[in-house]
mmCIF file of N, CA and C in Angstrom:
data_model
loop_
_atom_site.group_PDB
_atom_site.id
_atom_site.type_symbol
_atom_site.label_atom_id
_atom_site.label_comp_id
_atom_site.label_asym_id
_atom_site.label_seq_id
_atom_site.Cartn_x
_atom_site.Cartn_y
_atom_site.Cartn_z
ATOM 1 N N UNK L 993 73.005 172.556 199.563
ATOM 2 C CA UNK L 993 73.198 171.859 200.877
ATOM 3 C C UNK L 993 74.584 171.419 200.883
ATOM 4 N N UNK L 994 75.238 171.572 201.972
ATOM 5 C CA UNK L 994 76.593 171.160 202.175
ATOM 6 C C UNK L 994 76.620 169.557 202.094
ATOM 7 N N UNK L 995 77.590 169.059 201.515
ATOM 8 C CA UNK L 995 77.707 167.578 201.500
ATOM 9 C C UNK L 995 78.394 167.029 202.702
ATOM 10 N N UNK L 996 77.824 166.047 203.441
ATOM 11 C CA UNK L 996 78.451 165.521 204.563
ATOM 12 C C UNK L 996 78.781 163.974 204.293
ATOM 13 N N UNK L 997 79.843 163.547 204.926
ATOM 14 C CA UNK L 997 80.227 162.217 204.763
ATOM 15 C C UNK L 997 79.624 161.332 205.802
ATOM 16 N N UNK L 998 79.111 161.776 206.902
ATOM 17 C CA UNK L 998 78.635 160.959 207.988
ATOM 18 C C UNK L 998 77.651 161.807 208.749
ATOM 19 N N UNK L 999 76.554 161.106 209.320
ATOM 20 C CA UNK L 999 75.595 161.809 210.086
ATOM 21 C C UNK L 999 76.224 162.567 211.342
ATOM 22 N N UNK L 1000 77.309 162.138 211.764
ATOM 23 C CA UNK L 1000 77.967 162.623 212.870
ATOM 24 C C UNK L 1000 78.506 164.148 212.596
ATOM 25 N N UNK L 1001 78.557 164.393 211.255
ATOM 26 C CA UNK L 1001 78.968 165.746 210.895
ATOM 27 C C UNK L 1001 77.853 166.781 210.888
ATOM 28 N N UNK L 1002 76.617 166.330 211.038
ATOM 29 C CA UNK L 1002 75.405 167.228 211.032
ATOM 30 C C UNK L 1002 75.388 167.952 212.371
ATOM 31 N N UNK L 1003 75.192 169.281 212.272
ATOM 32 C CA UNK L 1003 75.078 170.100 213.484
ATOM 33 C C UNK L 1003 73.872 169.701 214.266
ATOM 34 N N UNK L 1004 72.766 169.328 213.588
ATOM 35 C CA UNK L 1004 71.503 168.979 214.264
ATOM 36 C C UNK L 1004 71.747 167.692 215.081
ATOM 37 N N UNK L 1005 72.465 166.790 214.547
ATOM 38 C CA UNK L 1005 72.748 165.426 215.278
ATOM 39 C C UNK L 1005 73.560 165.769 216.544
ATOM 40 N N UNK L 1006 74.632 166.620 216.372
ATOM 41 C CA UNK L 1006 75.483 167.014 217.464
ATOM 42 C C UNK L 1006 74.711 167.658 218.644
ATOM 43 N N UNK L 1007 73.868 168.592 218.236
ATOM 44 C CA UNK L 1007 73.062 169.315 219.252
ATOM 45 C C UNK L 1007 72.110 168.398 219.906
ATOM 46 N N UNK L 1008 71.447 167.442 219.167
ATOM 47 C CA UNK L 1008 70.551 166.513 219.696
ATOM 48 C C UNK L 1008 71.268 165.565 220.686
ATOM 49 N N UNK L 1009 72.490 165.133 220.315
ATOM 50 C CA UNK L 1009 73.269 164.359 221.293
ATOM 51 C C UNK L 1009 73.527 165.052 222.552
ATOM 52 N N UNK L 1010 73.887 166.342 222.429
ATOM 53 C CA UNK L 1010 74.127 167.102 223.643
ATOM 54 C C UNK L 1010 72.856 167.282 224.556
ATOM 55 N N UNK L 1011 71.760 167.399 223.921
ATOM 56 C CA UNK L 1011 70.416 167.553 224.635
ATOM 57 C C UNK L 1011 70.183 166.255 225.365
ATOM 58 N N UNK L 1012 70.386 165.112 224.600
ATOM 59 C CA UNK L 1012 70.123 163.844 225.297
ATOM 60 C C UNK L 1012 70.932 163.718 226.596
ATOM 61 N N UNK L 1013 72.242 164.134 226.469
ATOM 62 C CA UNK L 1013 73.084 164.009 227.649
ATOM 63 C C UNK L 1013 72.587 164.902 228.733
ATOM 64 N N UNK L 1014 72.102 166.134 228.453
ATOM 65 C CA UNK L 1014 71.554 167.071 229.384
ATOM 66 C C UNK L 1014 70.316 166.478 230.110
ATOM 67 N N UNK L 1015 69.532 165.885 229.312
ATOM 68 C CA UNK L 1015 68.265 165.176 229.788
ATOM 69 C C UNK L 1015 68.610 164.163 230.835
ATOM 70 N N UNK L 1016 69.620 163.308 230.527
ATOM 71 C CA UNK L 1016 70.003 162.307 231.463
ATOM 72 C C UNK L 1016 70.521 162.911 232.693
ATOM 73 N N UNK L 1017 71.300 163.945 232.690
ATOM 74 C CA UNK L 1017 71.728 164.662 233.809
ATOM 75 C C UNK L 1017 70.631 165.266 234.641
ATOM 76 N N UNK L 1018 69.727 165.899 233.912
ATOM 77 C CA UNK L 1018 68.561 166.558 234.671
ATOM 78 C C UNK L 1018 67.713 165.515 235.310
ATOM 79 N N UNK L 1019 67.472 164.411 234.739
ATOM 80 C CA UNK L 1019 66.539 163.420 235.294
ATOM 81 C C UNK L 1019 67.139 162.556 236.378
ATOM 82 N N UNK L 1020 68.485 162.670 236.531
ATOM 83 C CA UNK L 1020 69.147 161.873 237.644
ATOM 84 C C UNK L 1020 68.533 162.359 238.991
ATOM 85 N N UNK L 1021 68.113 163.519 239.038
ATOM 86 C CA UNK L 1021 67.670 164.177 240.303
ATOM 87 C C UNK L 1021 66.120 164.008 240.540
ATOM 88 N N UNK L 1022 65.532 163.392 239.568
ATOM 89 C CA UNK L 1022 64.031 163.144 239.674
ATOM 90 C C UNK L 1022 63.773 162.200 240.786
ATOM 91 N N UNK L 1023 62.623 162.202 241.397
ATOM 92 C CA UNK L 1023 62.295 161.168 242.465
ATOM 93 C C UNK L 1023 62.323 159.781 241.916
ATOM 94 N N UNK L 1024 62.657 158.815 242.782
ATOM 95 C CA UNK L 1024 62.712 157.430 242.342
ATOM 96 C C UNK L 1024 61.461 156.937 241.834
ATOM 97 N N UNK L 1025 60.306 157.387 242.331
ATOM 98 C CA UNK L 1025 59.060 156.890 241.979
ATOM 99 C C UNK L 1025 58.640 157.346 240.532
ATOM 100 N N UNK L 1026 59.451 158.190 239.947
ATOM 101 C CA UNK L 1026 59.283 158.615 238.514
ATOM 102 C C UNK L 1026 60.219 157.900 237.533
ATOM 103 N N UNK L 1027 61.050 156.956 238.019
ATOM 104 C CA UNK L 1027 61.924 156.201 237.233
ATOM 105 C C UNK L 1027 61.262 155.604 236.007
ATOM 106 N N UNK L 1028 60.109 154.998 236.195
ATOM 107 C CA UNK L 1028 59.402 154.377 235.120
ATOM 108 C C UNK L 1028 58.284 155.226 234.515
ATOM 109 N N UNK L 1029 58.276 156.479 234.961
ATOM 110 C CA UNK L 1029 57.256 157.390 234.465
ATOM 111 C C UNK L 1029 58.016 158.519 233.608
ATOM 112 N N UNK L 1030 57.996 159.730 234.131
ATOM 113 C CA UNK L 1030 58.546 160.802 233.397
ATOM 114 C C UNK L 1030 60.018 160.579 233.094
ATOM 115 N N UNK L 1031 60.744 160.160 234.020
ATOM 116 C CA UNK L 1031 62.248 159.891 233.770
ATOM 117 C C UNK L 1031 62.467 159.109 232.549
ATOM 118 N N UNK L 1032 61.886 157.926 232.475
ATOM 119 C CA UNK L 1032 62.031 156.999 231.383
ATOM 120 C C UNK L 1032 61.544 157.639 230.120
ATOM 121 N N UNK L 1033 60.301 158.247 230.181
ATOM 122 C CA UNK L 1033 59.702 158.740 228.924
ATOM 123 C C UNK L 1033 60.641 159.957 228.384
ATOM 124 N N UNK L 1034 61.061 160.726 229.204
ATOM 125 C CA UNK L 1034 61.963 161.859 228.766
ATOM 126 C C UNK L 1034 63.207 161.445 228.194
ATOM 127 N N UNK L 1035 63.848 160.416 228.794
ATOM 128 C CA UNK L 1035 65.053 159.882 228.365
ATOM 129 C C UNK L 1035 64.844 159.253 226.921
ATOM 130 N N UNK L 1036 63.827 158.436 226.847
ATOM 131 C CA UNK L 1036 63.487 157.778 225.551
ATOM 132 C C UNK L 1036 63.269 158.876 224.416
ATOM 133 N N UNK L 1037 62.610 159.869 224.731
ATOM 134 C CA UNK L 1037 62.282 160.933 223.792
ATOM 135 C C UNK L 1037 63.582 161.627 223.343
ATOM 136 N N UNK L 1038 64.398 161.892 224.332
ATOM 137 C CA UNK L 1038 65.677 162.602 224.095
ATOM 138 C C UNK L 1038 66.581 161.824 223.209
ATOM 139 N N UNK L 1039 66.669 160.462 223.568
ATOM 140 C CA UNK L 1039 67.554 159.548 222.671
ATOM 141 C C UNK L 1039 67.007 159.389 221.272
ATOM 142 N N UNK L 1040 65.678 159.409 221.228
ATOM 143 C CA UNK L 1040 65.057 159.243 219.913
ATOM 144 C C UNK L 1040 65.388 160.229 218.910
ATOM 145 N N UNK L 1041 65.710 161.510 219.333
ATOM 146 C CA UNK L 1041 65.953 162.563 218.395
ATOM 147 C C UNK L 1041 67.203 162.334 217.656
ATOM 148 N N UNK L 1042 68.374 162.161 218.213
ATOM 149 C CA UNK L 1042 69.552 161.883 217.438
ATOM 150 C C UNK L 1042 69.576 160.415 216.810
ATOM 151 N N UNK L 1043 68.975 159.446 217.511
ATOM 152 C CA UNK L 1043 68.853 158.155 216.880
ATOM 153 C C UNK L 1043 68.039 158.117 215.539
ATOM 154 N N UNK L 1044 66.915 158.865 215.514
ATOM 155 C CA UNK L 1044 66.190 158.935 214.252
ATOM 156 C C UNK L 1044 66.955 159.711 213.145
ATOM 157 N N UNK L 1045 67.663 160.762 213.500
ATOM 158 C CA UNK L 1045 68.507 161.417 212.497
ATOM 159 C C UNK L 1045 69.513 160.478 211.954
ATOM 160 N N UNK L 1046 70.153 159.689 212.767
ATOM 161 C CA UNK L 1046 71.160 158.674 212.335
ATOM 162 C C UNK L 1046 70.550 157.586 211.536
ATOM 163 N N UNK L 1047 69.419 157.064 211.975
ATOM 164 C CA UNK L 1047 68.858 156.004 211.286
ATOM 165 C C UNK L 1047 68.381 156.382 209.839
ATOM 166 N N UNK L 1048 67.761 157.737 209.753
ATOM 167 C CA UNK L 1048 67.343 158.211 208.528
ATOM 168 C C UNK L 1048 68.489 158.406 207.570
ATOM 169 N N UNK L 1049 69.662 158.888 208.144
ATOM 170 C CA UNK L 1049 70.861 159.073 207.384
ATOM 171 C C UNK L 1049 71.313 157.746 206.657
ATOM 172 N N UNK L 1050 71.129 156.667 207.423
ATOM 173 C CA UNK L 1050 71.556 155.368 206.936
ATOM 174 C C UNK L 1050 70.595 154.712 205.942
ATOM 175 N N UNK L 1051 69.451 155.330 205.707
ATOM 176 C CA UNK L 1051 68.526 154.751 204.718
ATOM 177 C C UNK L 1051 68.954 155.090 203.334
ATOM 178 N N UNK L 1052 68.475 154.308 202.375
ATOM 179 C CA UNK L 1052 68.932 154.400 201.047
ATOM 180 C C UNK L 1052 68.265 155.573 200.274
ATOM 181 N N UNK L 1053 67.090 155.842 200.694
ATOM 182 C CA UNK L 1053 66.295 156.854 199.893
ATOM 183 C C UNK L 1053 66.100 158.140 200.613
ATOM 184 N N UNK L 1054 66.032 159.232 199.875
ATOM 185 C CA UNK L 1054 65.807 160.567 200.474
ATOM 186 C C UNK L 1054 64.479 160.646 201.183
ATOM 187 N N UNK L 1055 63.523 160.055 200.557
ATOM 188 C CA UNK L 1055 62.134 160.045 201.216
ATOM 189 C C UNK L 1055 62.165 159.420 202.608
ATOM 190 N N UNK L 1056 62.877 158.355 202.772
ATOM 191 C CA UNK L 1056 63.022 157.677 204.079
ATOM 192 C C UNK L 1056 63.648 158.564 205.090
ATOM 193 N N UNK L 1057 64.769 159.263 204.628
ATOM 194 C CA UNK L 1057 65.540 160.142 205.489
ATOM 195 C C UNK L 1057 64.578 161.281 206.010
ATOM 196 N N UNK L 1058 63.776 161.787 205.135
ATOM 197 C CA UNK L 1058 62.772 162.805 205.453
ATOM 198 C C UNK L 1058 61.811 162.331 206.458
ATOM 199 N N UNK L 1059 61.322 161.036 206.299
ATOM 200 C CA UNK L 1059 60.405 160.422 207.212
ATOM 201 C C UNK L 1059 61.012 160.331 208.740
ATOM 202 N N UNK L 1060 62.256 160.026 208.750
ATOM 203 C CA UNK L 1060 62.997 159.808 210.047
ATOM 204 C C UNK L 1060 63.205 161.198 210.658
ATOM 205 N N UNK L 1061 63.509 162.226 209.846
ATOM 206 C CA UNK L 1061 63.573 163.627 210.349
ATOM 207 C C UNK L 1061 62.246 163.991 210.983
ATOM 208 N N UNK L 1062 61.130 163.665 210.337
ATOM 209 C CA UNK L 1062 59.844 163.967 210.924
ATOM 210 C C UNK L 1062 59.613 163.297 212.220
ATOM 211 N N UNK L 1063 60.081 162.083 212.250
ATOM 212 C CA UNK L 1063 60.065 161.297 213.576
ATOM 213 C C UNK L 1063 60.886 161.971 214.677
ATOM 214 N N UNK L 1064 62.044 162.409 214.272
ATOM 215 C CA UNK L 1064 62.890 163.074 215.214
ATOM 216 C C UNK L 1064 62.237 164.358 215.692
ATOM 217 N N UNK L 1065 61.545 165.130 214.797
ATOM 218 C CA UNK L 1065 60.816 166.344 215.164
ATOM 219 C C UNK L 1065 59.641 165.933 216.079
ATOM 220 N N UNK L 1066 58.989 164.886 215.887
ATOM 221 C CA UNK L 1066 57.925 164.416 216.801
ATOM 222 C C UNK L 1066 58.426 164.131 218.208
ATOM 223 N N UNK L 1067 59.650 163.468 218.246
ATOM 224 C CA UNK L 1067 60.276 163.206 219.500
ATOM 225 C C UNK L 1067 60.717 164.514 220.266
ATOM 226 N N UNK L 1068 61.131 165.423 219.427
ATOM 227 C CA UNK L 1068 61.551 166.768 219.911
ATOM 228 C C UNK L 1068 60.376 167.439 220.625
ATOM 229 N N UNK L 1069 59.214 167.477 219.913
ATOM 230 C CA UNK L 1069 57.983 168.189 220.685
ATOM 231 C C UNK L 1069 57.494 167.326 221.842
ATOM 232 N N UNK L 1070 57.691 166.000 221.754
ATOM 233 C CA UNK L 1070 57.286 165.257 222.983
ATOM 234 C C UNK L 1070 58.114 165.626 224.108
ATOM 235 N N UNK L 1071 59.460 165.671 223.887
ATOM 236 C CA UNK L 1071 60.400 166.035 224.973
ATOM 237 C C UNK L 1071 60.139 167.474 225.472
ATOM 238 N N UNK L 1072 59.810 168.423 224.566
ATOM 239 C CA UNK L 1072 59.554 169.682 224.880
ATOM 240 C C UNK L 1072 58.316 169.700 225.956
ATOM 241 N N UNK L 1073 57.301 168.997 225.633
ATOM 242 C CA UNK L 1073 56.119 168.943 226.411
ATOM 243 C C UNK L 1073 56.407 168.316 227.793
ATOM 244 N N UNK L 1074 57.204 167.272 227.798
ATOM 245 C CA UNK L 1074 57.608 166.599 229.057
ATOM 246 C C UNK L 1074 58.493 167.432 229.956
ATOM 247 N N UNK L 1075 59.347 168.287 229.332
ATOM 248 C CA UNK L 1075 60.110 169.179 230.099
ATOM 249 C C UNK L 1075 59.272 170.255 230.745
ATOM 250 N N UNK L 1076 58.335 170.817 229.981
ATOM 251 C CA UNK L 1076 57.487 171.882 230.490
ATOM 252 C C UNK L 1076 56.600 171.308 231.669
ATOM 253 N N UNK L 1077 56.080 170.055 231.536
ATOM 254 C CA UNK L 1077 55.266 169.427 232.593
ATOM 255 C C UNK L 1077 56.231 169.186 233.778
ATOM 256 N N UNK L 1078 57.363 168.723 233.574
ATOM 257 C CA UNK L 1078 58.299 168.453 234.669
ATOM 258 C C UNK L 1078 58.579 169.760 235.516
ATOM 259 N N UNK L 1079 58.797 170.817 234.756
ATOM 260 C CA UNK L 1079 58.948 172.081 235.425
ATOM 261 C C UNK L 1079 57.750 172.602 236.162
ATOM 262 N N UNK L 1080 56.569 172.416 235.550
ATOM 263 C CA UNK L 1080 55.379 172.915 236.177
ATOM 264 C C UNK L 1080 54.888 172.086 237.378
ATOM 265 N N UNK L 1081 55.295 170.853 237.486
ATOM 266 C CA UNK L 1081 55.046 170.021 238.635
ATOM 267 C C UNK L 1081 56.167 169.904 239.599
ATOM 268 N N UNK L 1082 57.175 170.793 239.326
ATOM 269 C CA UNK L 1082 58.279 170.990 240.264
ATOM 270 C C UNK L 1082 59.210 169.789 240.432
ATOM 271 N N UNK L 1083 59.288 169.058 239.345
ATOM 272 C CA UNK L 1083 60.422 167.974 239.311
ATOM 273 C C UNK L 1083 61.725 168.569 238.994
ATOM 274 N N UNK L 1084 61.747 169.669 238.150
ATOM 275 C CA UNK L 1084 62.965 170.355 237.900
ATOM 276 C C UNK L 1084 62.669 171.874 237.944
ATOM 277 N N UNK L 1085 63.680 172.636 238.305
ATOM 278 C CA UNK L 1085 63.501 174.057 238.328
ATOM 279 C C UNK L 1085 63.484 174.633 236.849
ATOM 280 N N UNK L 1086 62.648 175.643 236.637
ATOM 281 C CA UNK L 1086 62.474 176.223 235.317
ATOM 282 C C UNK L 1086 63.865 176.663 234.676
ATOM 283 N N UNK L 1087 64.780 177.135 235.559
ATOM 284 C CA UNK L 1087 66.071 177.522 235.040
ATOM 285 C C UNK L 1087 66.948 176.384 234.573
ATOM 286 N N UNK L 1088 66.556 175.140 235.007
ATOM 287 C CA UNK L 1088 67.294 173.978 234.479
ATOM 288 C C UNK L 1088 66.666 173.467 233.164
ATOM 289 N N UNK L 1089 65.384 173.644 233.061
ATOM 290 C CA UNK L 1089 64.709 173.212 231.764
ATOM 291 C C UNK L 1089 64.850 174.169 230.660
ATOM 292 N N UNK L 1090 64.973 175.413 230.956
ATOM 293 C CA UNK L 1090 64.833 176.446 229.919
ATOM 294 C C UNK L 1090 66.040 176.306 228.840
ATOM 295 N N UNK L 1091 67.250 176.092 229.249
ATOM 296 C CA UNK L 1091 68.285 175.961 228.196
ATOM 297 C C UNK L 1091 68.044 174.801 227.247
ATOM 298 N N UNK L 1092 67.447 173.721 227.837
ATOM 299 C CA UNK L 1092 67.187 172.606 227.029
ATOM 300 C C UNK L 1092 66.022 172.976 226.060
ATOM 301 N N UNK L 1093 64.980 173.567 226.573
ATOM 302 C CA UNK L 1093 63.891 174.056 225.756
ATOM 303 C C UNK L 1093 64.391 174.976 224.645
ATOM 304 N N UNK L 1094 65.253 175.829 224.989
ATOM 305 C CA UNK L 1094 65.769 176.729 223.951
ATOM 306 C C UNK L 1094 66.463 175.938 222.871
ATOM 307 N N UNK L 1095 67.265 174.999 223.211
ATOM 308 C CA UNK L 1095 68.018 174.193 222.237
ATOM 309 C C UNK L 1095 67.088 173.322 221.415
ATOM 310 N N UNK L 1096 65.999 172.840 222.008
ATOM 311 C CA UNK L 1096 65.030 172.153 221.260
ATOM 312 C C UNK L 1096 64.406 172.887 220.171
ATOM 313 N N UNK L 1097 64.181 174.201 220.413
ATOM 314 C CA UNK L 1097 63.703 175.152 219.424
ATOM 315 C C UNK L 1097 64.680 175.301 218.233
ATOM 316 N N UNK L 1098 65.952 175.342 218.532
ATOM 317 C CA UNK L 1098 66.988 175.395 217.535
ATOM 318 C C UNK L 1098 66.974 174.149 216.759
ATOM 319 N N UNK L 1099 66.855 172.971 217.428
ATOM 320 C CA UNK L 1099 66.789 171.681 216.696
ATOM 321 C C UNK L 1099 65.638 171.687 215.707
ATOM 322 N N UNK L 1100 64.506 172.125 216.223
ATOM 323 C CA UNK L 1100 63.343 172.138 215.365
ATOM 324 C C UNK L 1100 63.543 172.908 214.077
ATOM 325 N N UNK L 1101 64.164 174.040 214.205
ATOM 326 C CA UNK L 1101 64.458 174.851 212.993
ATOM 327 C C UNK L 1101 65.454 174.109 212.065
ATOM 328 N N UNK L 1102 66.463 173.541 212.732
ATOM 329 C CA UNK L 1102 67.471 172.785 211.924
ATOM 330 C C UNK L 1102 66.805 171.552 211.246
ATOM 331 N N UNK L 1103 65.941 170.863 211.860
ATOM 332 C CA UNK L 1103 65.302 169.741 211.304
ATOM 333 C C UNK L 1103 64.449 170.184 210.083
ATOM 334 N N UNK L 1104 63.676 171.257 210.289
ATOM 335 C CA UNK L 1104 62.744 171.770 209.225
ATOM 336 C C UNK L 1104 63.681 172.249 208.042
ATOM 337 N N UNK L 1105 64.730 172.989 208.315
ATOM 338 C CA UNK L 1105 65.637 173.400 207.270
ATOM 339 C C UNK L 1105 66.190 172.201 206.375
ATOM 340 N N UNK L 1106 66.686 171.176 207.192
ATOM 341 C CA UNK L 1106 67.272 170.033 206.555
ATOM 342 C C UNK L 1106 66.219 169.218 205.676
ATOM 343 N N UNK L 1107 64.989 169.195 206.246
ATOM 344 C CA UNK L 1107 63.919 168.526 205.476
ATOM 345 C C UNK L 1107 63.603 169.317 204.214
ATOM 346 N N UNK L 1108 63.483 170.642 204.320
ATOM 347 C CA UNK L 1108 63.241 171.462 203.056
ATOM 348 C C UNK L 1108 64.364 171.234 202.021
ATOM 349 N N UNK L 1109 65.534 171.259 202.546
ATOM 350 C CA UNK L 1109 66.707 171.064 201.551
ATOM 351 C C UNK L 1109 66.589 169.655 200.863
ATOM 352 N N UNK L 1110 66.311 168.582 201.639
ATOM 353 C CA UNK L 1110 66.128 167.255 201.089
ATOM 354 C C UNK L 1110 64.999 167.242 200.191
ATOM 355 N N UNK L 1111 63.790 167.960 200.458
ATOM 356 C CA UNK L 1111 62.655 167.935 199.642
ATOM 357 C C UNK L 1111 63.065 168.535 198.217
ATOM 358 N N UNK L 1112 63.819 169.683 198.241
ATOM 359 C CA UNK L 1112 64.227 170.297 197.036
ATOM 360 C C UNK L 1112 65.087 169.364 196.201
ATOM 361 N N UNK L 1113 66.020 168.746 196.927
ATOM 362 C CA UNK L 1113 66.904 167.752 196.245
ATOM 363 C C UNK L 1113 66.091 166.564 195.663
ATOM 364 N N UNK L 1114 65.168 166.130 196.410
ATOM 365 C CA UNK L 1114 64.337 165.015 195.828
ATOM 366 C C UNK L 1114 63.488 165.425 194.701
ATOM 367 N N UNK L 1115 62.974 166.641 194.659
ATOM 368 C CA UNK L 1115 62.154 167.145 193.617
ATOM 369 C C UNK L 1115 62.902 167.680 192.441
ATOM 370 N N UNK L 1116 64.193 167.875 192.518
ATOM 371 C CA UNK L 1116 64.848 168.515 191.424
ATOM 372 C C UNK L 1116 65.114 167.387 190.349
ATOM 373 N N UNK L 1117 65.247 167.758 189.154
ATOM 374 C CA UNK L 1117 65.393 166.767 187.987
ATOM 375 C C UNK L 1117 66.828 166.289 188.005
#
C-alpha cells in the first residue's frame, strides 16, 4: 500500500468530495418541499462519505480506520439508493444521476480495496 501523509492525498477521499459537491448542485433544483426530506438526506449521506474517510484516518488504530471506511461505504449505498429513488420519482433526470451513480460504484471499489489493504497490514506480523 502506498504511504500517504494526509487523508486528502487519498483518491477515494478526493472522489467522495467531488461527489458531495455534485449532490449539492443536483439537489439545488429539487422542490422546496423536499428541503427537509430527500434533499437533506442526500446531502447528509454525500457529506458522510468523505467525512468518515477523514475521521477514520485521524483515528489511532487501524481497526478504527476500517470501521469508519465501512461507515463510509454504508453512506455510499444509502446515497446510491436515494439517487435512484430521486430519479424514479422524477426529482432529477436519469442522465444527471447516472454519472454520480457511476462514481459511487468506483468509490465502493476503492473503499473495499483500501479496507482489504488495511486488514492485511493489521494482520501481518
